[in-house]
Amino acid sequence: MLSAIAASYALAAIVISGTVDLPRLPSLSPDGSQITFAWRGDLWKVPTQGGAATRLTSHSADEAESAWLPDGSGIVFTSDREGGPNLWFMQPDGSGLRQLTTLDVPSMRLTGIGESPVGRAAYFDAYLEGDLYRSPRSYMVPLTGGEPRRVHDAFGTNARPFADGSIVVFERGGSEWSRRHYRGPDSRDVWTFNRAVDPAKAYTRLTDWAGNDGHAFWTAPATIVFLSDRKDDTVNLFRRSPNGAVEQLTHFKGEDIKDLTVSADGSKAAFTVWDRLYTLDLSGGAQPRIVAVTATEDAGDLFEQKPVASLATEAALSPDGKAMAVIAFGDVWVKGTDSKVPARRVTDWPSREKDIAWSADSQTLYFTSDHSGTEDLWQATVNKTRDDVKKSFEAATKPIEQPKPAEPAPAEPAPAEPAPAEPKPVEPNASVPASDPAQPAVPANATAPNDDAKPADKKDEKKDEKKPEEKKDEPNRWPDAVSFEVTALLQDPAQDRQAVPSPDGTRLLF
């Protein structure tokens, strides 16, 4: 059945009037004048003031994080063009491409470029060792090539060196940034590692907020900027001074900062919020500024065919067996089990949906979504079916019947005077012989009695008996659905998920 779903289409990122939508993973040049970013699987470069972007890579593979060399002489980036993610180097204009690593790992994340004990190196996070504790570590590899080595022996990520590389700032903890209200042992904190001191004193904890602190960058000696959700339940940018004082630099509410980057001279920061790219002057008192970016349109990849069936992460069959709901690409899809109509997309949000469950009558579909920022319970019902559309179309296009004009009635002729009636002779009754004068006369209109005749006022009781109406179940409208009504069922600051409807349809367990 799900093979039919594979014919469904998923929209890729769309260029509208040449405007770059959803720029991701920015990286600032050392002086803060240029930004490289990932868009539609390639790397682009644009001035920090905005404008037309220049394409640096053009490959069917995906390019992701990038980082400028401190002197601006080159750019290191991650790409899976050789089958798996690895580090590559290119000139600022996109030329001089060469591969730095040949690792066989499922994922890696480039975090920065700087000095190290092995010379100028690229810093990245990856799973390179079979540790019992499954957490990524920070590694460094010389820009001239060679084997990666640990930055330090602690578990942690997002390592970035300062100056000569003897001090490295990094973060520990693995709580997802989307878990806004998490307060526990896995929350993230910012640490430093100093390889020039006694190993017993090499690690220093800089933040102790119960939530998440991380993605720290150096801006000056003993001064860092970092992301934190310590205010307004939103991830914003903060600065920590050498004396330990923390200052809030941005004040977004409800929309988190992501993909933070800072120029090597510490003068400017860039980041994304939702689908927008921002820059911020770190000299003090400045406000974030949106960077408007345009690029040449590329009509060849406006649409991409995706196999929904093979990429589904969840599936739920309706109780009546007439519809199948699946989660694919983070959205809810529904397909009729006996229908050749392609699957219909119920949600089309940037958020993630999961935990699909049907009501007992197969009319309502429940699911979990983080559309509002936290995981909440939502419900979807059919708003309109193909049959509804057909009836609406027929009603709208049906010709209006014009009433015909009434024809004038013909004139009636004057009534003629009636002719005088002639008396009719009385005929003798044929049933009585004329020779029997003693037989009484029988009226001419008399009829023989009918013994089988029923009384005129007696009704058939069986016909008058009314049968009790059987209650019919409402037909399942999902297989023929074309539009849906999606509403929030339960929203509160807590995480609500995994709805389980009761068999009688009166309660919901979650």
Coordinates of C-alpha atoms in Angstrom, one line a residue:
M1 CA 0.0 0.0 0.0
L2 CA 2.7 2.4 0.9
S3 CA 4.3 2.0 -2.5
A4 CA 1.6 4.4 -3.7
I5 CA 2.8 7.0 -1.2
A6 CA 6.2 7.0 -2.8
A7 CA 4.7 8.9 -5.7
S8 CA 4.1 11.9 -3.4
Y9 CA 6.3 14.9 -3.8
A10 CA 8.2 16.9 -1.1
L11 CA 9.0 20.5 -1.7
A12 CA 12.7 21.5 -1.6
A13 CA 13.8 25.1 -0.6
I14 CA 12.2 27.5 -3.0
V15 CA 13.7 30.7 -4.4
I16 CA 11.2 33.6 -4.4
S17 CA 12.1 36.6 -6.4
G18 CA 15.8 35.7 -6.1
T19 CA 15.7 36.0 -2.2
V20 CA 17.7 33.4 -0.3
D21 CA 15.4 31.6 2.1
L22 CA 16.6 29.5 5.0
P23 CA 20.4 30.4 5.0
R24 CA 22.2 28.1 7.4
L25 CA 25.5 27.6 9.2
P26 CA 27.1 31.1 8.6
S27 CA 30.8 31.7 9.1
L28 CA 32.4 35.2 9.4
S29 CA 35.7 36.2 7.7
P30 CA 38.4 37.2 10.2
D31 CA 37.6 41.0 9.8
G32 CA 33.8 40.4 9.8
S33 CA 33.4 41.8 6.3
Q34 CA 32.2 38.5 4.6
I35 CA 29.9 35.7 5.5
T36 CA 29.9 32.2 4.1
F37 CA 26.8 30.1 4.5
A38 CA 25.2 26.9 3.4
W39 CA 22.1 27.1 1.2
R40 CA 20.6 24.4 -0.9
G41 CA 23.5 22.0 -0.4
D42 CA 26.2 24.4 -1.5
L43 CA 28.4 27.1 0.1
W44 CA 27.9 30.8 -0.8
K45 CA 29.6 34.1 0.2
V46 CA 28.0 37.5 0.7
P47 CA 29.1 40.8 2.3
T48 CA 27.9 41.3 5.8
Q49 CA 25.8 44.3 4.6
G50 CA 23.9 41.8 2.4
G51 CA 23.3 41.8 -1.3
A52 CA 24.0 39.3 -4.1
A53 CA 25.7 36.1 -2.9
T54 CA 28.5 34.4 -4.8
R55 CA 28.4 30.7 -5.2
L56 CA 31.6 28.9 -3.9
T57 CA 30.7 25.3 -4.5
S58 CA 28.6 23.5 -7.1
H59 CA 28.2 19.8 -6.4
S60 CA 25.5 17.3 -6.1
A61 CA 26.8 16.4 -2.6
D62 CA 25.9 18.4 0.5
E63 CA 28.2 21.0 2.0
A64 CA 27.6 22.1 5.6
E65 CA 29.8 23.9 8.2
S66 CA 32.6 26.2 7.1
A67 CA 35.3 28.2 8.9
W68 CA 37.8 30.9 7.7
L69 CA 41.5 30.7 8.4
P70 CA 42.5 33.4 10.9
D71 CA 44.5 35.2 8.2
G72 CA 41.6 35.0 5.7
S73 CA 43.7 32.9 3.2
G74 CA 41.3 30.0 2.9
I75 CA 38.1 28.3 4.0
V76 CA 37.7 24.8 5.5
F77 CA 34.3 23.1 5.1
T78 CA 32.6 19.7 5.5
S79 CA 31.3 17.8 2.5
D80 CA 30.0 14.3 1.8
R81 CA 31.1 14.4 -1.8
E82 CA 33.3 11.3 -1.3
G83 CA 30.5 9.2 0.3
G84 CA 30.9 10.3 3.9
P85 CA 31.4 13.6 5.8
N86 CA 35.0 14.9 5.6
L87 CA 37.0 18.1 5.8
W88 CA 37.9 20.0 2.7
F89 CA 39.9 23.2 1.9
M90 CA 39.4 25.9 -0.7
Q91 CA 40.5 29.4 -1.5
P92 CA 38.2 32.3 -0.6
D93 CA 37.0 32.4 -4.2
G94 CA 36.2 28.6 -4.3
S95 CA 39.3 27.5 -6.2
G96 CA 42.2 25.3 -5.0
L97 CA 40.0 22.5 -3.6
R98 CA 41.7 19.7 -1.7
Q99 CA 40.6 17.1 0.8
L100 CA 42.0 17.3 4.4
T101 CA 40.6 14.1 6.0
T102 CA 39.6 10.6 4.8
L103 CA 37.5 9.5 7.7
D104 CA 34.8 6.8 7.7
V105 CA 32.4 8.3 10.2
P106 CA 28.6 8.8 10.0
S107 CA 28.8 12.4 11.1
M108 CA 31.2 15.2 12.0
R109 CA 30.9 18.9 12.8
L110 CA 33.5 21.5 12.0
T111 CA 33.8 23.9 15.0
G112 CA 36.8 26.2 14.1
I113 CA 40.3 26.9 12.8
G114 CA 43.2 27.9 15.0
E115 CA 46.6 27.2 16.4
S116 CA 47.4 23.9 18.1
P117 CA 50.4 21.8 19.3
V118 CA 50.6 20.4 15.7
G119 CA 50.4 23.8 14.0
R120 CA 47.4 25.5 12.5
A121 CA 44.6 23.0 12.6
A122 CA 40.9 22.4 12.0
Y123 CA 38.9 21.5 15.1
F124 CA 35.9 19.2 14.7
D125 CA 33.5 16.9 16.7
A126 CA 33.1 13.3 15.8
Y127 CA 32.7 9.7 17.0
L128 CA 36.2 8.3 16.2
E129 CA 36.6 6.0 19.1
G130 CA 34.6 3.1 20.5
D131 CA 34.0 4.6 23.9
L132 CA 31.6 2.9 26.2
Y133 CA 30.1 6.3 27.0
R134 CA 28.5 7.3 23.7
S135 CA 29.4 10.9 23.3
P136 CA 31.3 12.8 20.6
R137 CA 34.8 14.2 21.4
S138 CA 36.7 17.2 20.0
Y139 CA 39.6 16.5 17.6
M140 CA 42.1 18.5 15.6
V141 CA 43.8 17.8 12.3
P142 CA 46.6 19.9 10.7
L143 CA 45.7 21.9 7.7
T144 CA 48.6 20.3 5.9
G145 CA 47.0 16.9 6.5
G146 CA 47.6 14.0 8.8
E147 CA 45.9 12.0 11.5
P148 CA 43.4 13.6 13.9
R149 CA 44.2 13.7 17.5
R150 CA 42.2 14.6 20.6
V151 CA 42.0 18.2 21.7
H152 CA 41.8 17.0 25.3
D153 CA 40.8 13.8 27.2
A154 CA 37.4 15.0 28.4
F155 CA 34.2 14.3 26.7
G156 CA 32.9 17.6 25.1
T157 CA 32.1 19.4 21.9
N158 CA 32.5 22.8 20.1
A159 CA 36.2 23.3 21.0
R160 CA 37.7 26.6 19.9
P161 CA 41.3 27.7 20.6
F162 CA 42.5 31.1 21.7
A163 CA 45.6 32.8 20.4
D164 CA 48.4 30.2 20.4
G165 CA 46.0 27.3 21.1
S166 CA 47.2 26.7 24.6
I167 CA 43.7 27.5 26.0
V168 CA 40.6 26.0 24.5
V169 CA 37.0 26.8 25.3
F170 CA 34.4 24.0 24.9
E171 CA 31.1 22.7 26.2
R172 CA 30.1 19.6 28.1
G173 CA 26.6 18.1 28.3
G174 CA 24.3 16.8 25.6
S175 CA 20.8 18.1 26.3
E176 CA 19.0 19.2 23.2
W177 CA 18.6 23.0 22.9
S178 CA 14.9 22.4 22.0
R179 CA 14.3 21.0 25.5
R180 CA 13.5 24.5 26.9
H181 CA 12.6 23.4 30.4
Y182 CA 15.2 20.7 31.0
R183 CA 17.1 21.2 34.3
G184 CA 19.2 18.1 34.9
P185 CA 22.6 16.5 34.8
D186 CA 22.8 16.5 31.0
S187 CA 22.5 20.3 30.7
R188 CA 25.3 22.0 28.8
D189 CA 27.9 24.2 30.4
V190 CA 31.0 26.1 29.1
W191 CA 34.4 25.0 30.2
T192 CA 38.1 25.8 29.3
F193 CA 41.0 23.5 29.0
N194 CA 44.5 24.9 29.6
R195 CA 47.2 22.5 28.4
A196 CA 50.0 24.7 29.8
V197 CA 49.1 24.0 33.5
D198 CA 49.0 20.9 35.8
P199 CA 46.5 18.4 34.2
A200 CA 44.7 18.3 37.6
K201 CA 44.0 22.0 37.2
A202 CA 43.6 22.2 33.5
Y203 CA 39.8 22.2 33.4
T204 CA 37.8 25.3 34.5
R205 CA 34.0 25.6 34.5
L206 CA 32.9 29.0 33.4
T207 CA 29.0 28.7 33.6
D208 CA 26.8 27.0 36.0
W209 CA 23.3 27.8 34.8
A210 CA 20.8 24.9 35.4
G211 CA 19.7 25.0 31.8
N212 CA 21.9 25.1 28.6
D213 CA 25.0 27.2 28.0
G214 CA 27.2 26.5 25.0
H215 CA 28.6 27.4 21.6
A216 CA 31.2 29.7 23.1
F217 CA 33.6 31.9 21.1
W218 CA 36.6 34.0 22.2
T219 CA 36.3 37.8 21.6
A220 CA 39.2 38.9 23.8
P221 CA 41.5 37.4 26.5
A222 CA 39.3 35.7 29.1
T223 CA 36.2 37.1 27.4
I224 CA 33.7 34.9 25.6
V225 CA 30.3 35.2 24.0
F226 CA 28.0 32.2 24.2
L227 CA 24.4 31.0 23.8
S228 CA 22.1 30.4 26.7
D229 CA 18.4 29.8 27.5
R230 CA 18.7 31.4 31.0
K231 CA 16.2 34.2 30.1
D232 CA 12.7 34.1 28.7
D233 CA 12.9 30.4 27.9
T234 CA 14.6 31.4 24.7
V235 CA 18.2 30.9 23.4
N236 CA 19.9 34.3 23.3
L237 CA 23.4 35.6 23.0
F238 CA 25.4 36.5 26.2
R239 CA 28.9 37.8 27.0
R240 CA 31.0 36.7 30.0
S241 CA 33.7 39.2 31.1
P242 CA 37.0 38.2 32.8
N243 CA 35.5 39.0 36.2
G244 CA 32.7 36.5 35.6
A245 CA 29.9 39.0 35.0
V246 CA 27.4 37.9 32.4
E247 CA 25.7 40.4 30.0
Q248 CA 22.7 39.7 27.7
L249 CA 23.3 40.9 24.2
T250 CA 20.1 39.9 22.3
H251 CA 16.5 39.7 23.5
F252 CA 14.6 37.4 21.2
K253 CA 11.5 35.8 22.6
G254 CA 10.1 32.5 21.5
E255 CA 12.6 32.1 18.6
D256 CA 16.0 30.7 19.4
I257 CA 19.3 31.8 18.1
K258 CA 21.1 29.0 16.1
D259 CA 24.4 28.6 14.2
L260 CA 26.4 31.3 16.1
T261 CA 29.7 32.4 14.6
V262 CA 32.2 35.2 15.6
S263 CA 34.9 36.9 13.5
A264 CA 38.5 36.1 14.5
D265 CA 39.0 39.8 15.6
G266 CA 36.0 39.5 17.9
S267 CA 34.2 42.5 16.4
K268 CA 31.1 40.9 14.9
A269 CA 28.8 38.0 15.4
A270 CA 26.4 36.3 12.9
F271 CA 23.7 33.8 13.6
T272 CA 20.3 32.6 12.3
V273 CA 16.9 33.0 13.9
W274 CA 14.2 30.9 12.3
D275 CA 14.6 31.6 8.5
R276 CA 16.6 34.9 8.9
L277 CA 20.3 35.7 8.9
Y278 CA 21.5 38.3 11.4
T279 CA 24.7 40.1 12.2
L280 CA 25.5 41.9 15.5
D281 CA 28.3 44.5 16.3
L282 CA 29.9 43.3 19.5
S283 CA 31.4 46.7 20.3
G284 CA 28.5 47.3 22.7
G285 CA 24.9 48.6 22.6
A286 CA 24.2 47.4 19.0
Q287 CA 21.0 45.7 17.9
P288 CA 20.9 42.6 15.6
R289 CA 20.5 43.5 11.9
I290 CA 18.9 41.3 9.3
V291 CA 21.1 40.4 6.3
A292 CA 19.1 40.4 3.1
V293 CA 20.7 38.0 0.6
T294 CA 19.8 37.4 -3.0
A295 CA 21.1 34.7 -5.4
T296 CA 20.7 33.5 -8.9
E297 CA 17.6 31.4 -9.3
D298 CA 18.1 27.7 -10.0
A299 CA 14.9 26.3 -11.4
G300 CA 16.3 22.8 -11.8
D301 CA 15.9 22.0 -8.1
L302 CA 12.7 23.8 -7.2
F303 CA 11.0 20.4 -6.7
E304 CA 12.5 17.1 -5.6
Q305 CA 10.8 13.7 -5.7
K306 CA 11.1 11.9 -2.4
P307 CA 10.0 8.3 -1.5
V308 CA 7.7 8.9 1.4
A309 CA 7.2 5.1 2.1
S310 CA 10.8 4.2 2.5
L311 CA 11.5 7.3 4.7
A312 CA 8.5 6.9 7.0
T313 CA 9.5 6.8 10.7
E314 CA 6.0 5.9 12.1
A315 CA 2.8 4.3 10.7
A316 CA -0.6 3.9 12.2
L317 CA -3.6 2.1 10.6
S318 CA -7.1 3.5 11.3
P319 CA -9.3 1.2 13.4
D320 CA -11.6 0.6 10.4
G321 CA -8.7 -0.3 8.2
K322 CA -9.5 2.3 5.5
A323 CA -6.6 4.8 6.0
M324 CA -3.0 4.7 6.9
A325 CA -1.2 7.6 8.6
V326 CA 2.6 7.9 8.5
I327 CA 5.3 10.3 9.7
A328 CA 7.8 11.2 6.9
F329 CA 10.1 14.3 6.7
G330 CA 8.8 15.2 10.2
D331 CA 5.3 15.7 8.8
V332 CA 2.0 13.8 9.0
W333 CA 0.7 12.1 5.8
V334 CA -2.4 10.0 5.2
K335 CA -3.3 7.6 2.4
G336 CA -6.4 5.4 1.8
T337 CA -5.6 1.7 1.9
D338 CA -7.9 0.9 -1.1
S339 CA -7.3 4.1 -3.0
K340 CA -4.9 4.9 -5.8
V341 CA -5.0 8.6 -4.9
P342 CA -1.5 9.8 -3.7
A343 CA -0.9 10.4 0.0
R344 CA -2.1 13.7 1.3
R345 CA 0.1 15.9 3.5
V346 CA -1.7 16.8 6.7
T347 CA 1.0 19.1 8.2
D348 CA 3.5 21.3 6.3
W349 CA 5.4 23.0 9.1
P350 CA 9.1 23.5 9.9
S351 CA 8.4 21.7 13.2
R352 CA 8.6 18.0 13.8
E353 CA 5.6 15.7 14.3
K354 CA 5.5 12.3 15.9
D355 CA 3.4 9.9 18.0
I356 CA 0.4 9.5 15.6
A357 CA -2.8 7.8 17.0
W358 CA -6.3 7.4 15.7
S359 CA -9.6 7.9 17.5
A360 CA -11.8 4.9 18.0
D361 CA -14.2 6.1 15.3
S362 CA -11.4 6.7 12.7
Q363 CA -12.5 10.4 12.4
T364 CA -9.7 12.2 14.3
L365 CA -5.9 11.8 14.1
Y366 CA -3.9 12.8 17.2
F367 CA -0.1 13.6 17.1
T368 CA 2.7 15.3 19.0
S369 CA 4.3 18.5 17.5
D370 CA 6.9 21.0 18.7
H371 CA 5.2 23.7 16.5
S372 CA 4.9 26.1 19.4
G373 CA 8.4 25.5 20.7
T374 CA 7.5 22.7 23.2
E375 CA 6.0 19.3 22.5
D376 CA 2.2 19.6 22.6
L377 CA -0.8 17.5 21.6
W378 CA -2.5 18.3 18.3
Q379 CA -5.5 16.9 16.5
A380 CA -6.5 16.8 12.8
T381 CA -9.8 16.1 11.1
V382 CA -11.0 16.1 7.5
N383 CA -12.2 19.5 6.3
K384 CA -13.1 18.7 2.8
T385 CA -13.1 15.6 0.5
R386 CA -13.1 15.1 -3.2
D387 CA -16.8 14.4 -3.1
D388 CA -17.4 17.7 -1.3
V389 CA -15.3 19.6 -4.0
K390 CA -17.3 17.8 -6.8
K391 CA -20.6 18.8 -5.2
S392 CA -19.5 22.4 -4.7
F393 CA -18.3 22.6 -8.3
E394 CA -21.5 21.1 -9.7
A395 CA -23.6 23.5 -7.6
A396 CA -21.6 26.5 -8.7
T397 CA -21.6 25.6 -12.4
K398 CA -25.2 24.3 -12.7
P399 CA -27.2 26.5 -15.1
I400 CA -29.9 28.5 -13.6
E401 CA -33.3 27.5 -15.1
Q402 CA -35.3 30.5 -16.2
P403 CA -39.1 30.3 -15.7
K404 CA -41.1 30.0 -18.9
P405 CA -43.5 32.9 -19.6
A406 CA -47.2 31.8 -19.0
E407 CA -49.2 31.3 -22.2
P408 CA -52.5 33.3 -22.4
A409 CA -55.6 31.2 -21.8
P410 CA -57.8 30.7 -24.9
A411 CA -61.2 32.6 -24.9
E412 CA -64.0 30.3 -23.8
P413 CA -67.0 30.2 -26.2
A414 CA -70.4 31.3 -25.0
P415 CA -72.4 28.3 -23.6
A416 CA -75.2 27.1 -25.9
E417 CA -78.7 26.7 -24.8
P418 CA -79.4 23.1 -23.7
A419 CA -81.8 21.1 -25.9
P420 CA -85.0 19.7 -24.2
A421 CA -84.4 16.2 -22.9
E422 CA -86.4 13.4 -24.5
P423 CA -87.9 10.8 -22.2
K424 CA -86.2 7.4 -22.4
P425 CA -88.3 4.2 -22.5
V426 CA -88.0 2.0 -19.4
E427 CA -86.5 -1.4 -20.3
P428 CA -87.6 -4.5 -18.6
N429 CA -85.1 -6.3 -16.3
A430 CA -83.6 -9.1 -18.3
S431 CA -83.0 -11.2 -15.2
V432 CA -86.7 -11.6 -14.5
P433 CA -88.9 -13.4 -17.0
A434 CA -91.7 -11.2 -18.2
S435 CA -94.2 -14.1 -17.8
D436 CA -93.6 -14.2 -14.0
P437 CA -95.5 -11.3 -12.6
A438 CA -95.0 -12.6 -9.0
Q439 CA -91.1 -12.3 -9.1
P440 CA -90.0 -9.0 -7.5
A441 CA -88.1 -6.7 -9.6
V442 CA -84.3 -6.3 -9.1
P443 CA -82.7 -2.9 -9.5
A444 CA -80.6 -2.6 -12.6
N445 CA -77.5 -1.3 -10.7
A446 CA -77.5 -4.0 -8.1
T447 CA -74.3 -6.2 -7.8
A448 CA -73.6 -9.6 -6.2
P449 CA -72.1 -9.5 -2.8
N450 CA -68.3 -10.2 -2.6
D451 CA -67.4 -12.4 0.4
D452 CA -63.6 -11.7 -0.1
A453 CA -63.9 -7.9 0.1
K454 CA -62.2 -6.3 3.1
P455 CA -63.8 -3.5 5.1
A456 CA -63.0 -0.2 3.6
D457 CA -61.9 1.3 6.9
K458 CA -59.5 -1.6 7.8
K459 CA -55.8 -0.9 7.2
D460 CA -53.0 -3.2 6.7
E461 CA -51.4 -3.2 10.2
K462 CA -48.1 -4.6 8.8
K463 CA -47.6 -1.6 6.5
D464 CA -48.1 0.8 9.4
E465 CA -45.5 -0.9 11.6
K466 CA -42.3 1.3 11.8
K467 CA -39.0 -0.5 12.0
P468 CA -36.5 1.0 14.4
E469 CA -33.8 3.0 12.6
E470 CA -30.4 1.4 12.8
K471 CA -27.6 3.7 13.8
K472 CA -25.0 4.0 11.0
D473 CA -21.4 4.8 11.7
E474 CA -20.1 8.0 10.0
P475 CA -18.2 7.1 6.9
N476 CA -14.4 7.5 7.0
R477 CA -13.6 10.6 5.1
W478 CA -9.8 10.3 5.3
P479 CA -9.2 8.2 2.1
D480 CA -10.9 10.8 0.0
A481 CA -9.6 13.9 1.9
V482 CA -8.1 17.0 0.2
S483 CA -7.9 19.5 3.1
F484 CA -7.7 19.2 6.8
E485 CA -8.4 21.1 10.0
V486 CA -5.4 21.0 12.4
T487 CA -5.8 22.4 15.9
A488 CA -3.9 22.4 19.1
L489 CA -5.5 20.0 21.6
L490 CA -3.3 20.7 24.7
Q491 CA -0.6 23.4 25.1
D492 CA 1.2 24.2 28.3
P493 CA 4.9 24.8 29.3
A494 CA 5.4 21.1 30.0
Q495 CA 6.2 18.5 27.4
D496 CA 3.0 16.6 26.3
R497 CA 3.3 13.6 24.0
Q498 CA 2.2 10.1 23.1
A499 CA -1.6 10.5 23.0
V500 CA -3.6 7.2 23.5
P501 CA -7.3 7.5 22.8
S502 CA -9.7 5.3 24.9
P503 CA -11.8 2.7 23.0
D504 CA -15.0 4.5 23.8
G505 CA -13.6 7.8 22.5
T506 CA -14.3 9.7 25.8
R507 CA -10.8 10.0 27.2
L508 CA -7.2 10.6 26.1
L509 CA -4.2 9.1 27.9
F510 CA -0.8 10.9 27.4

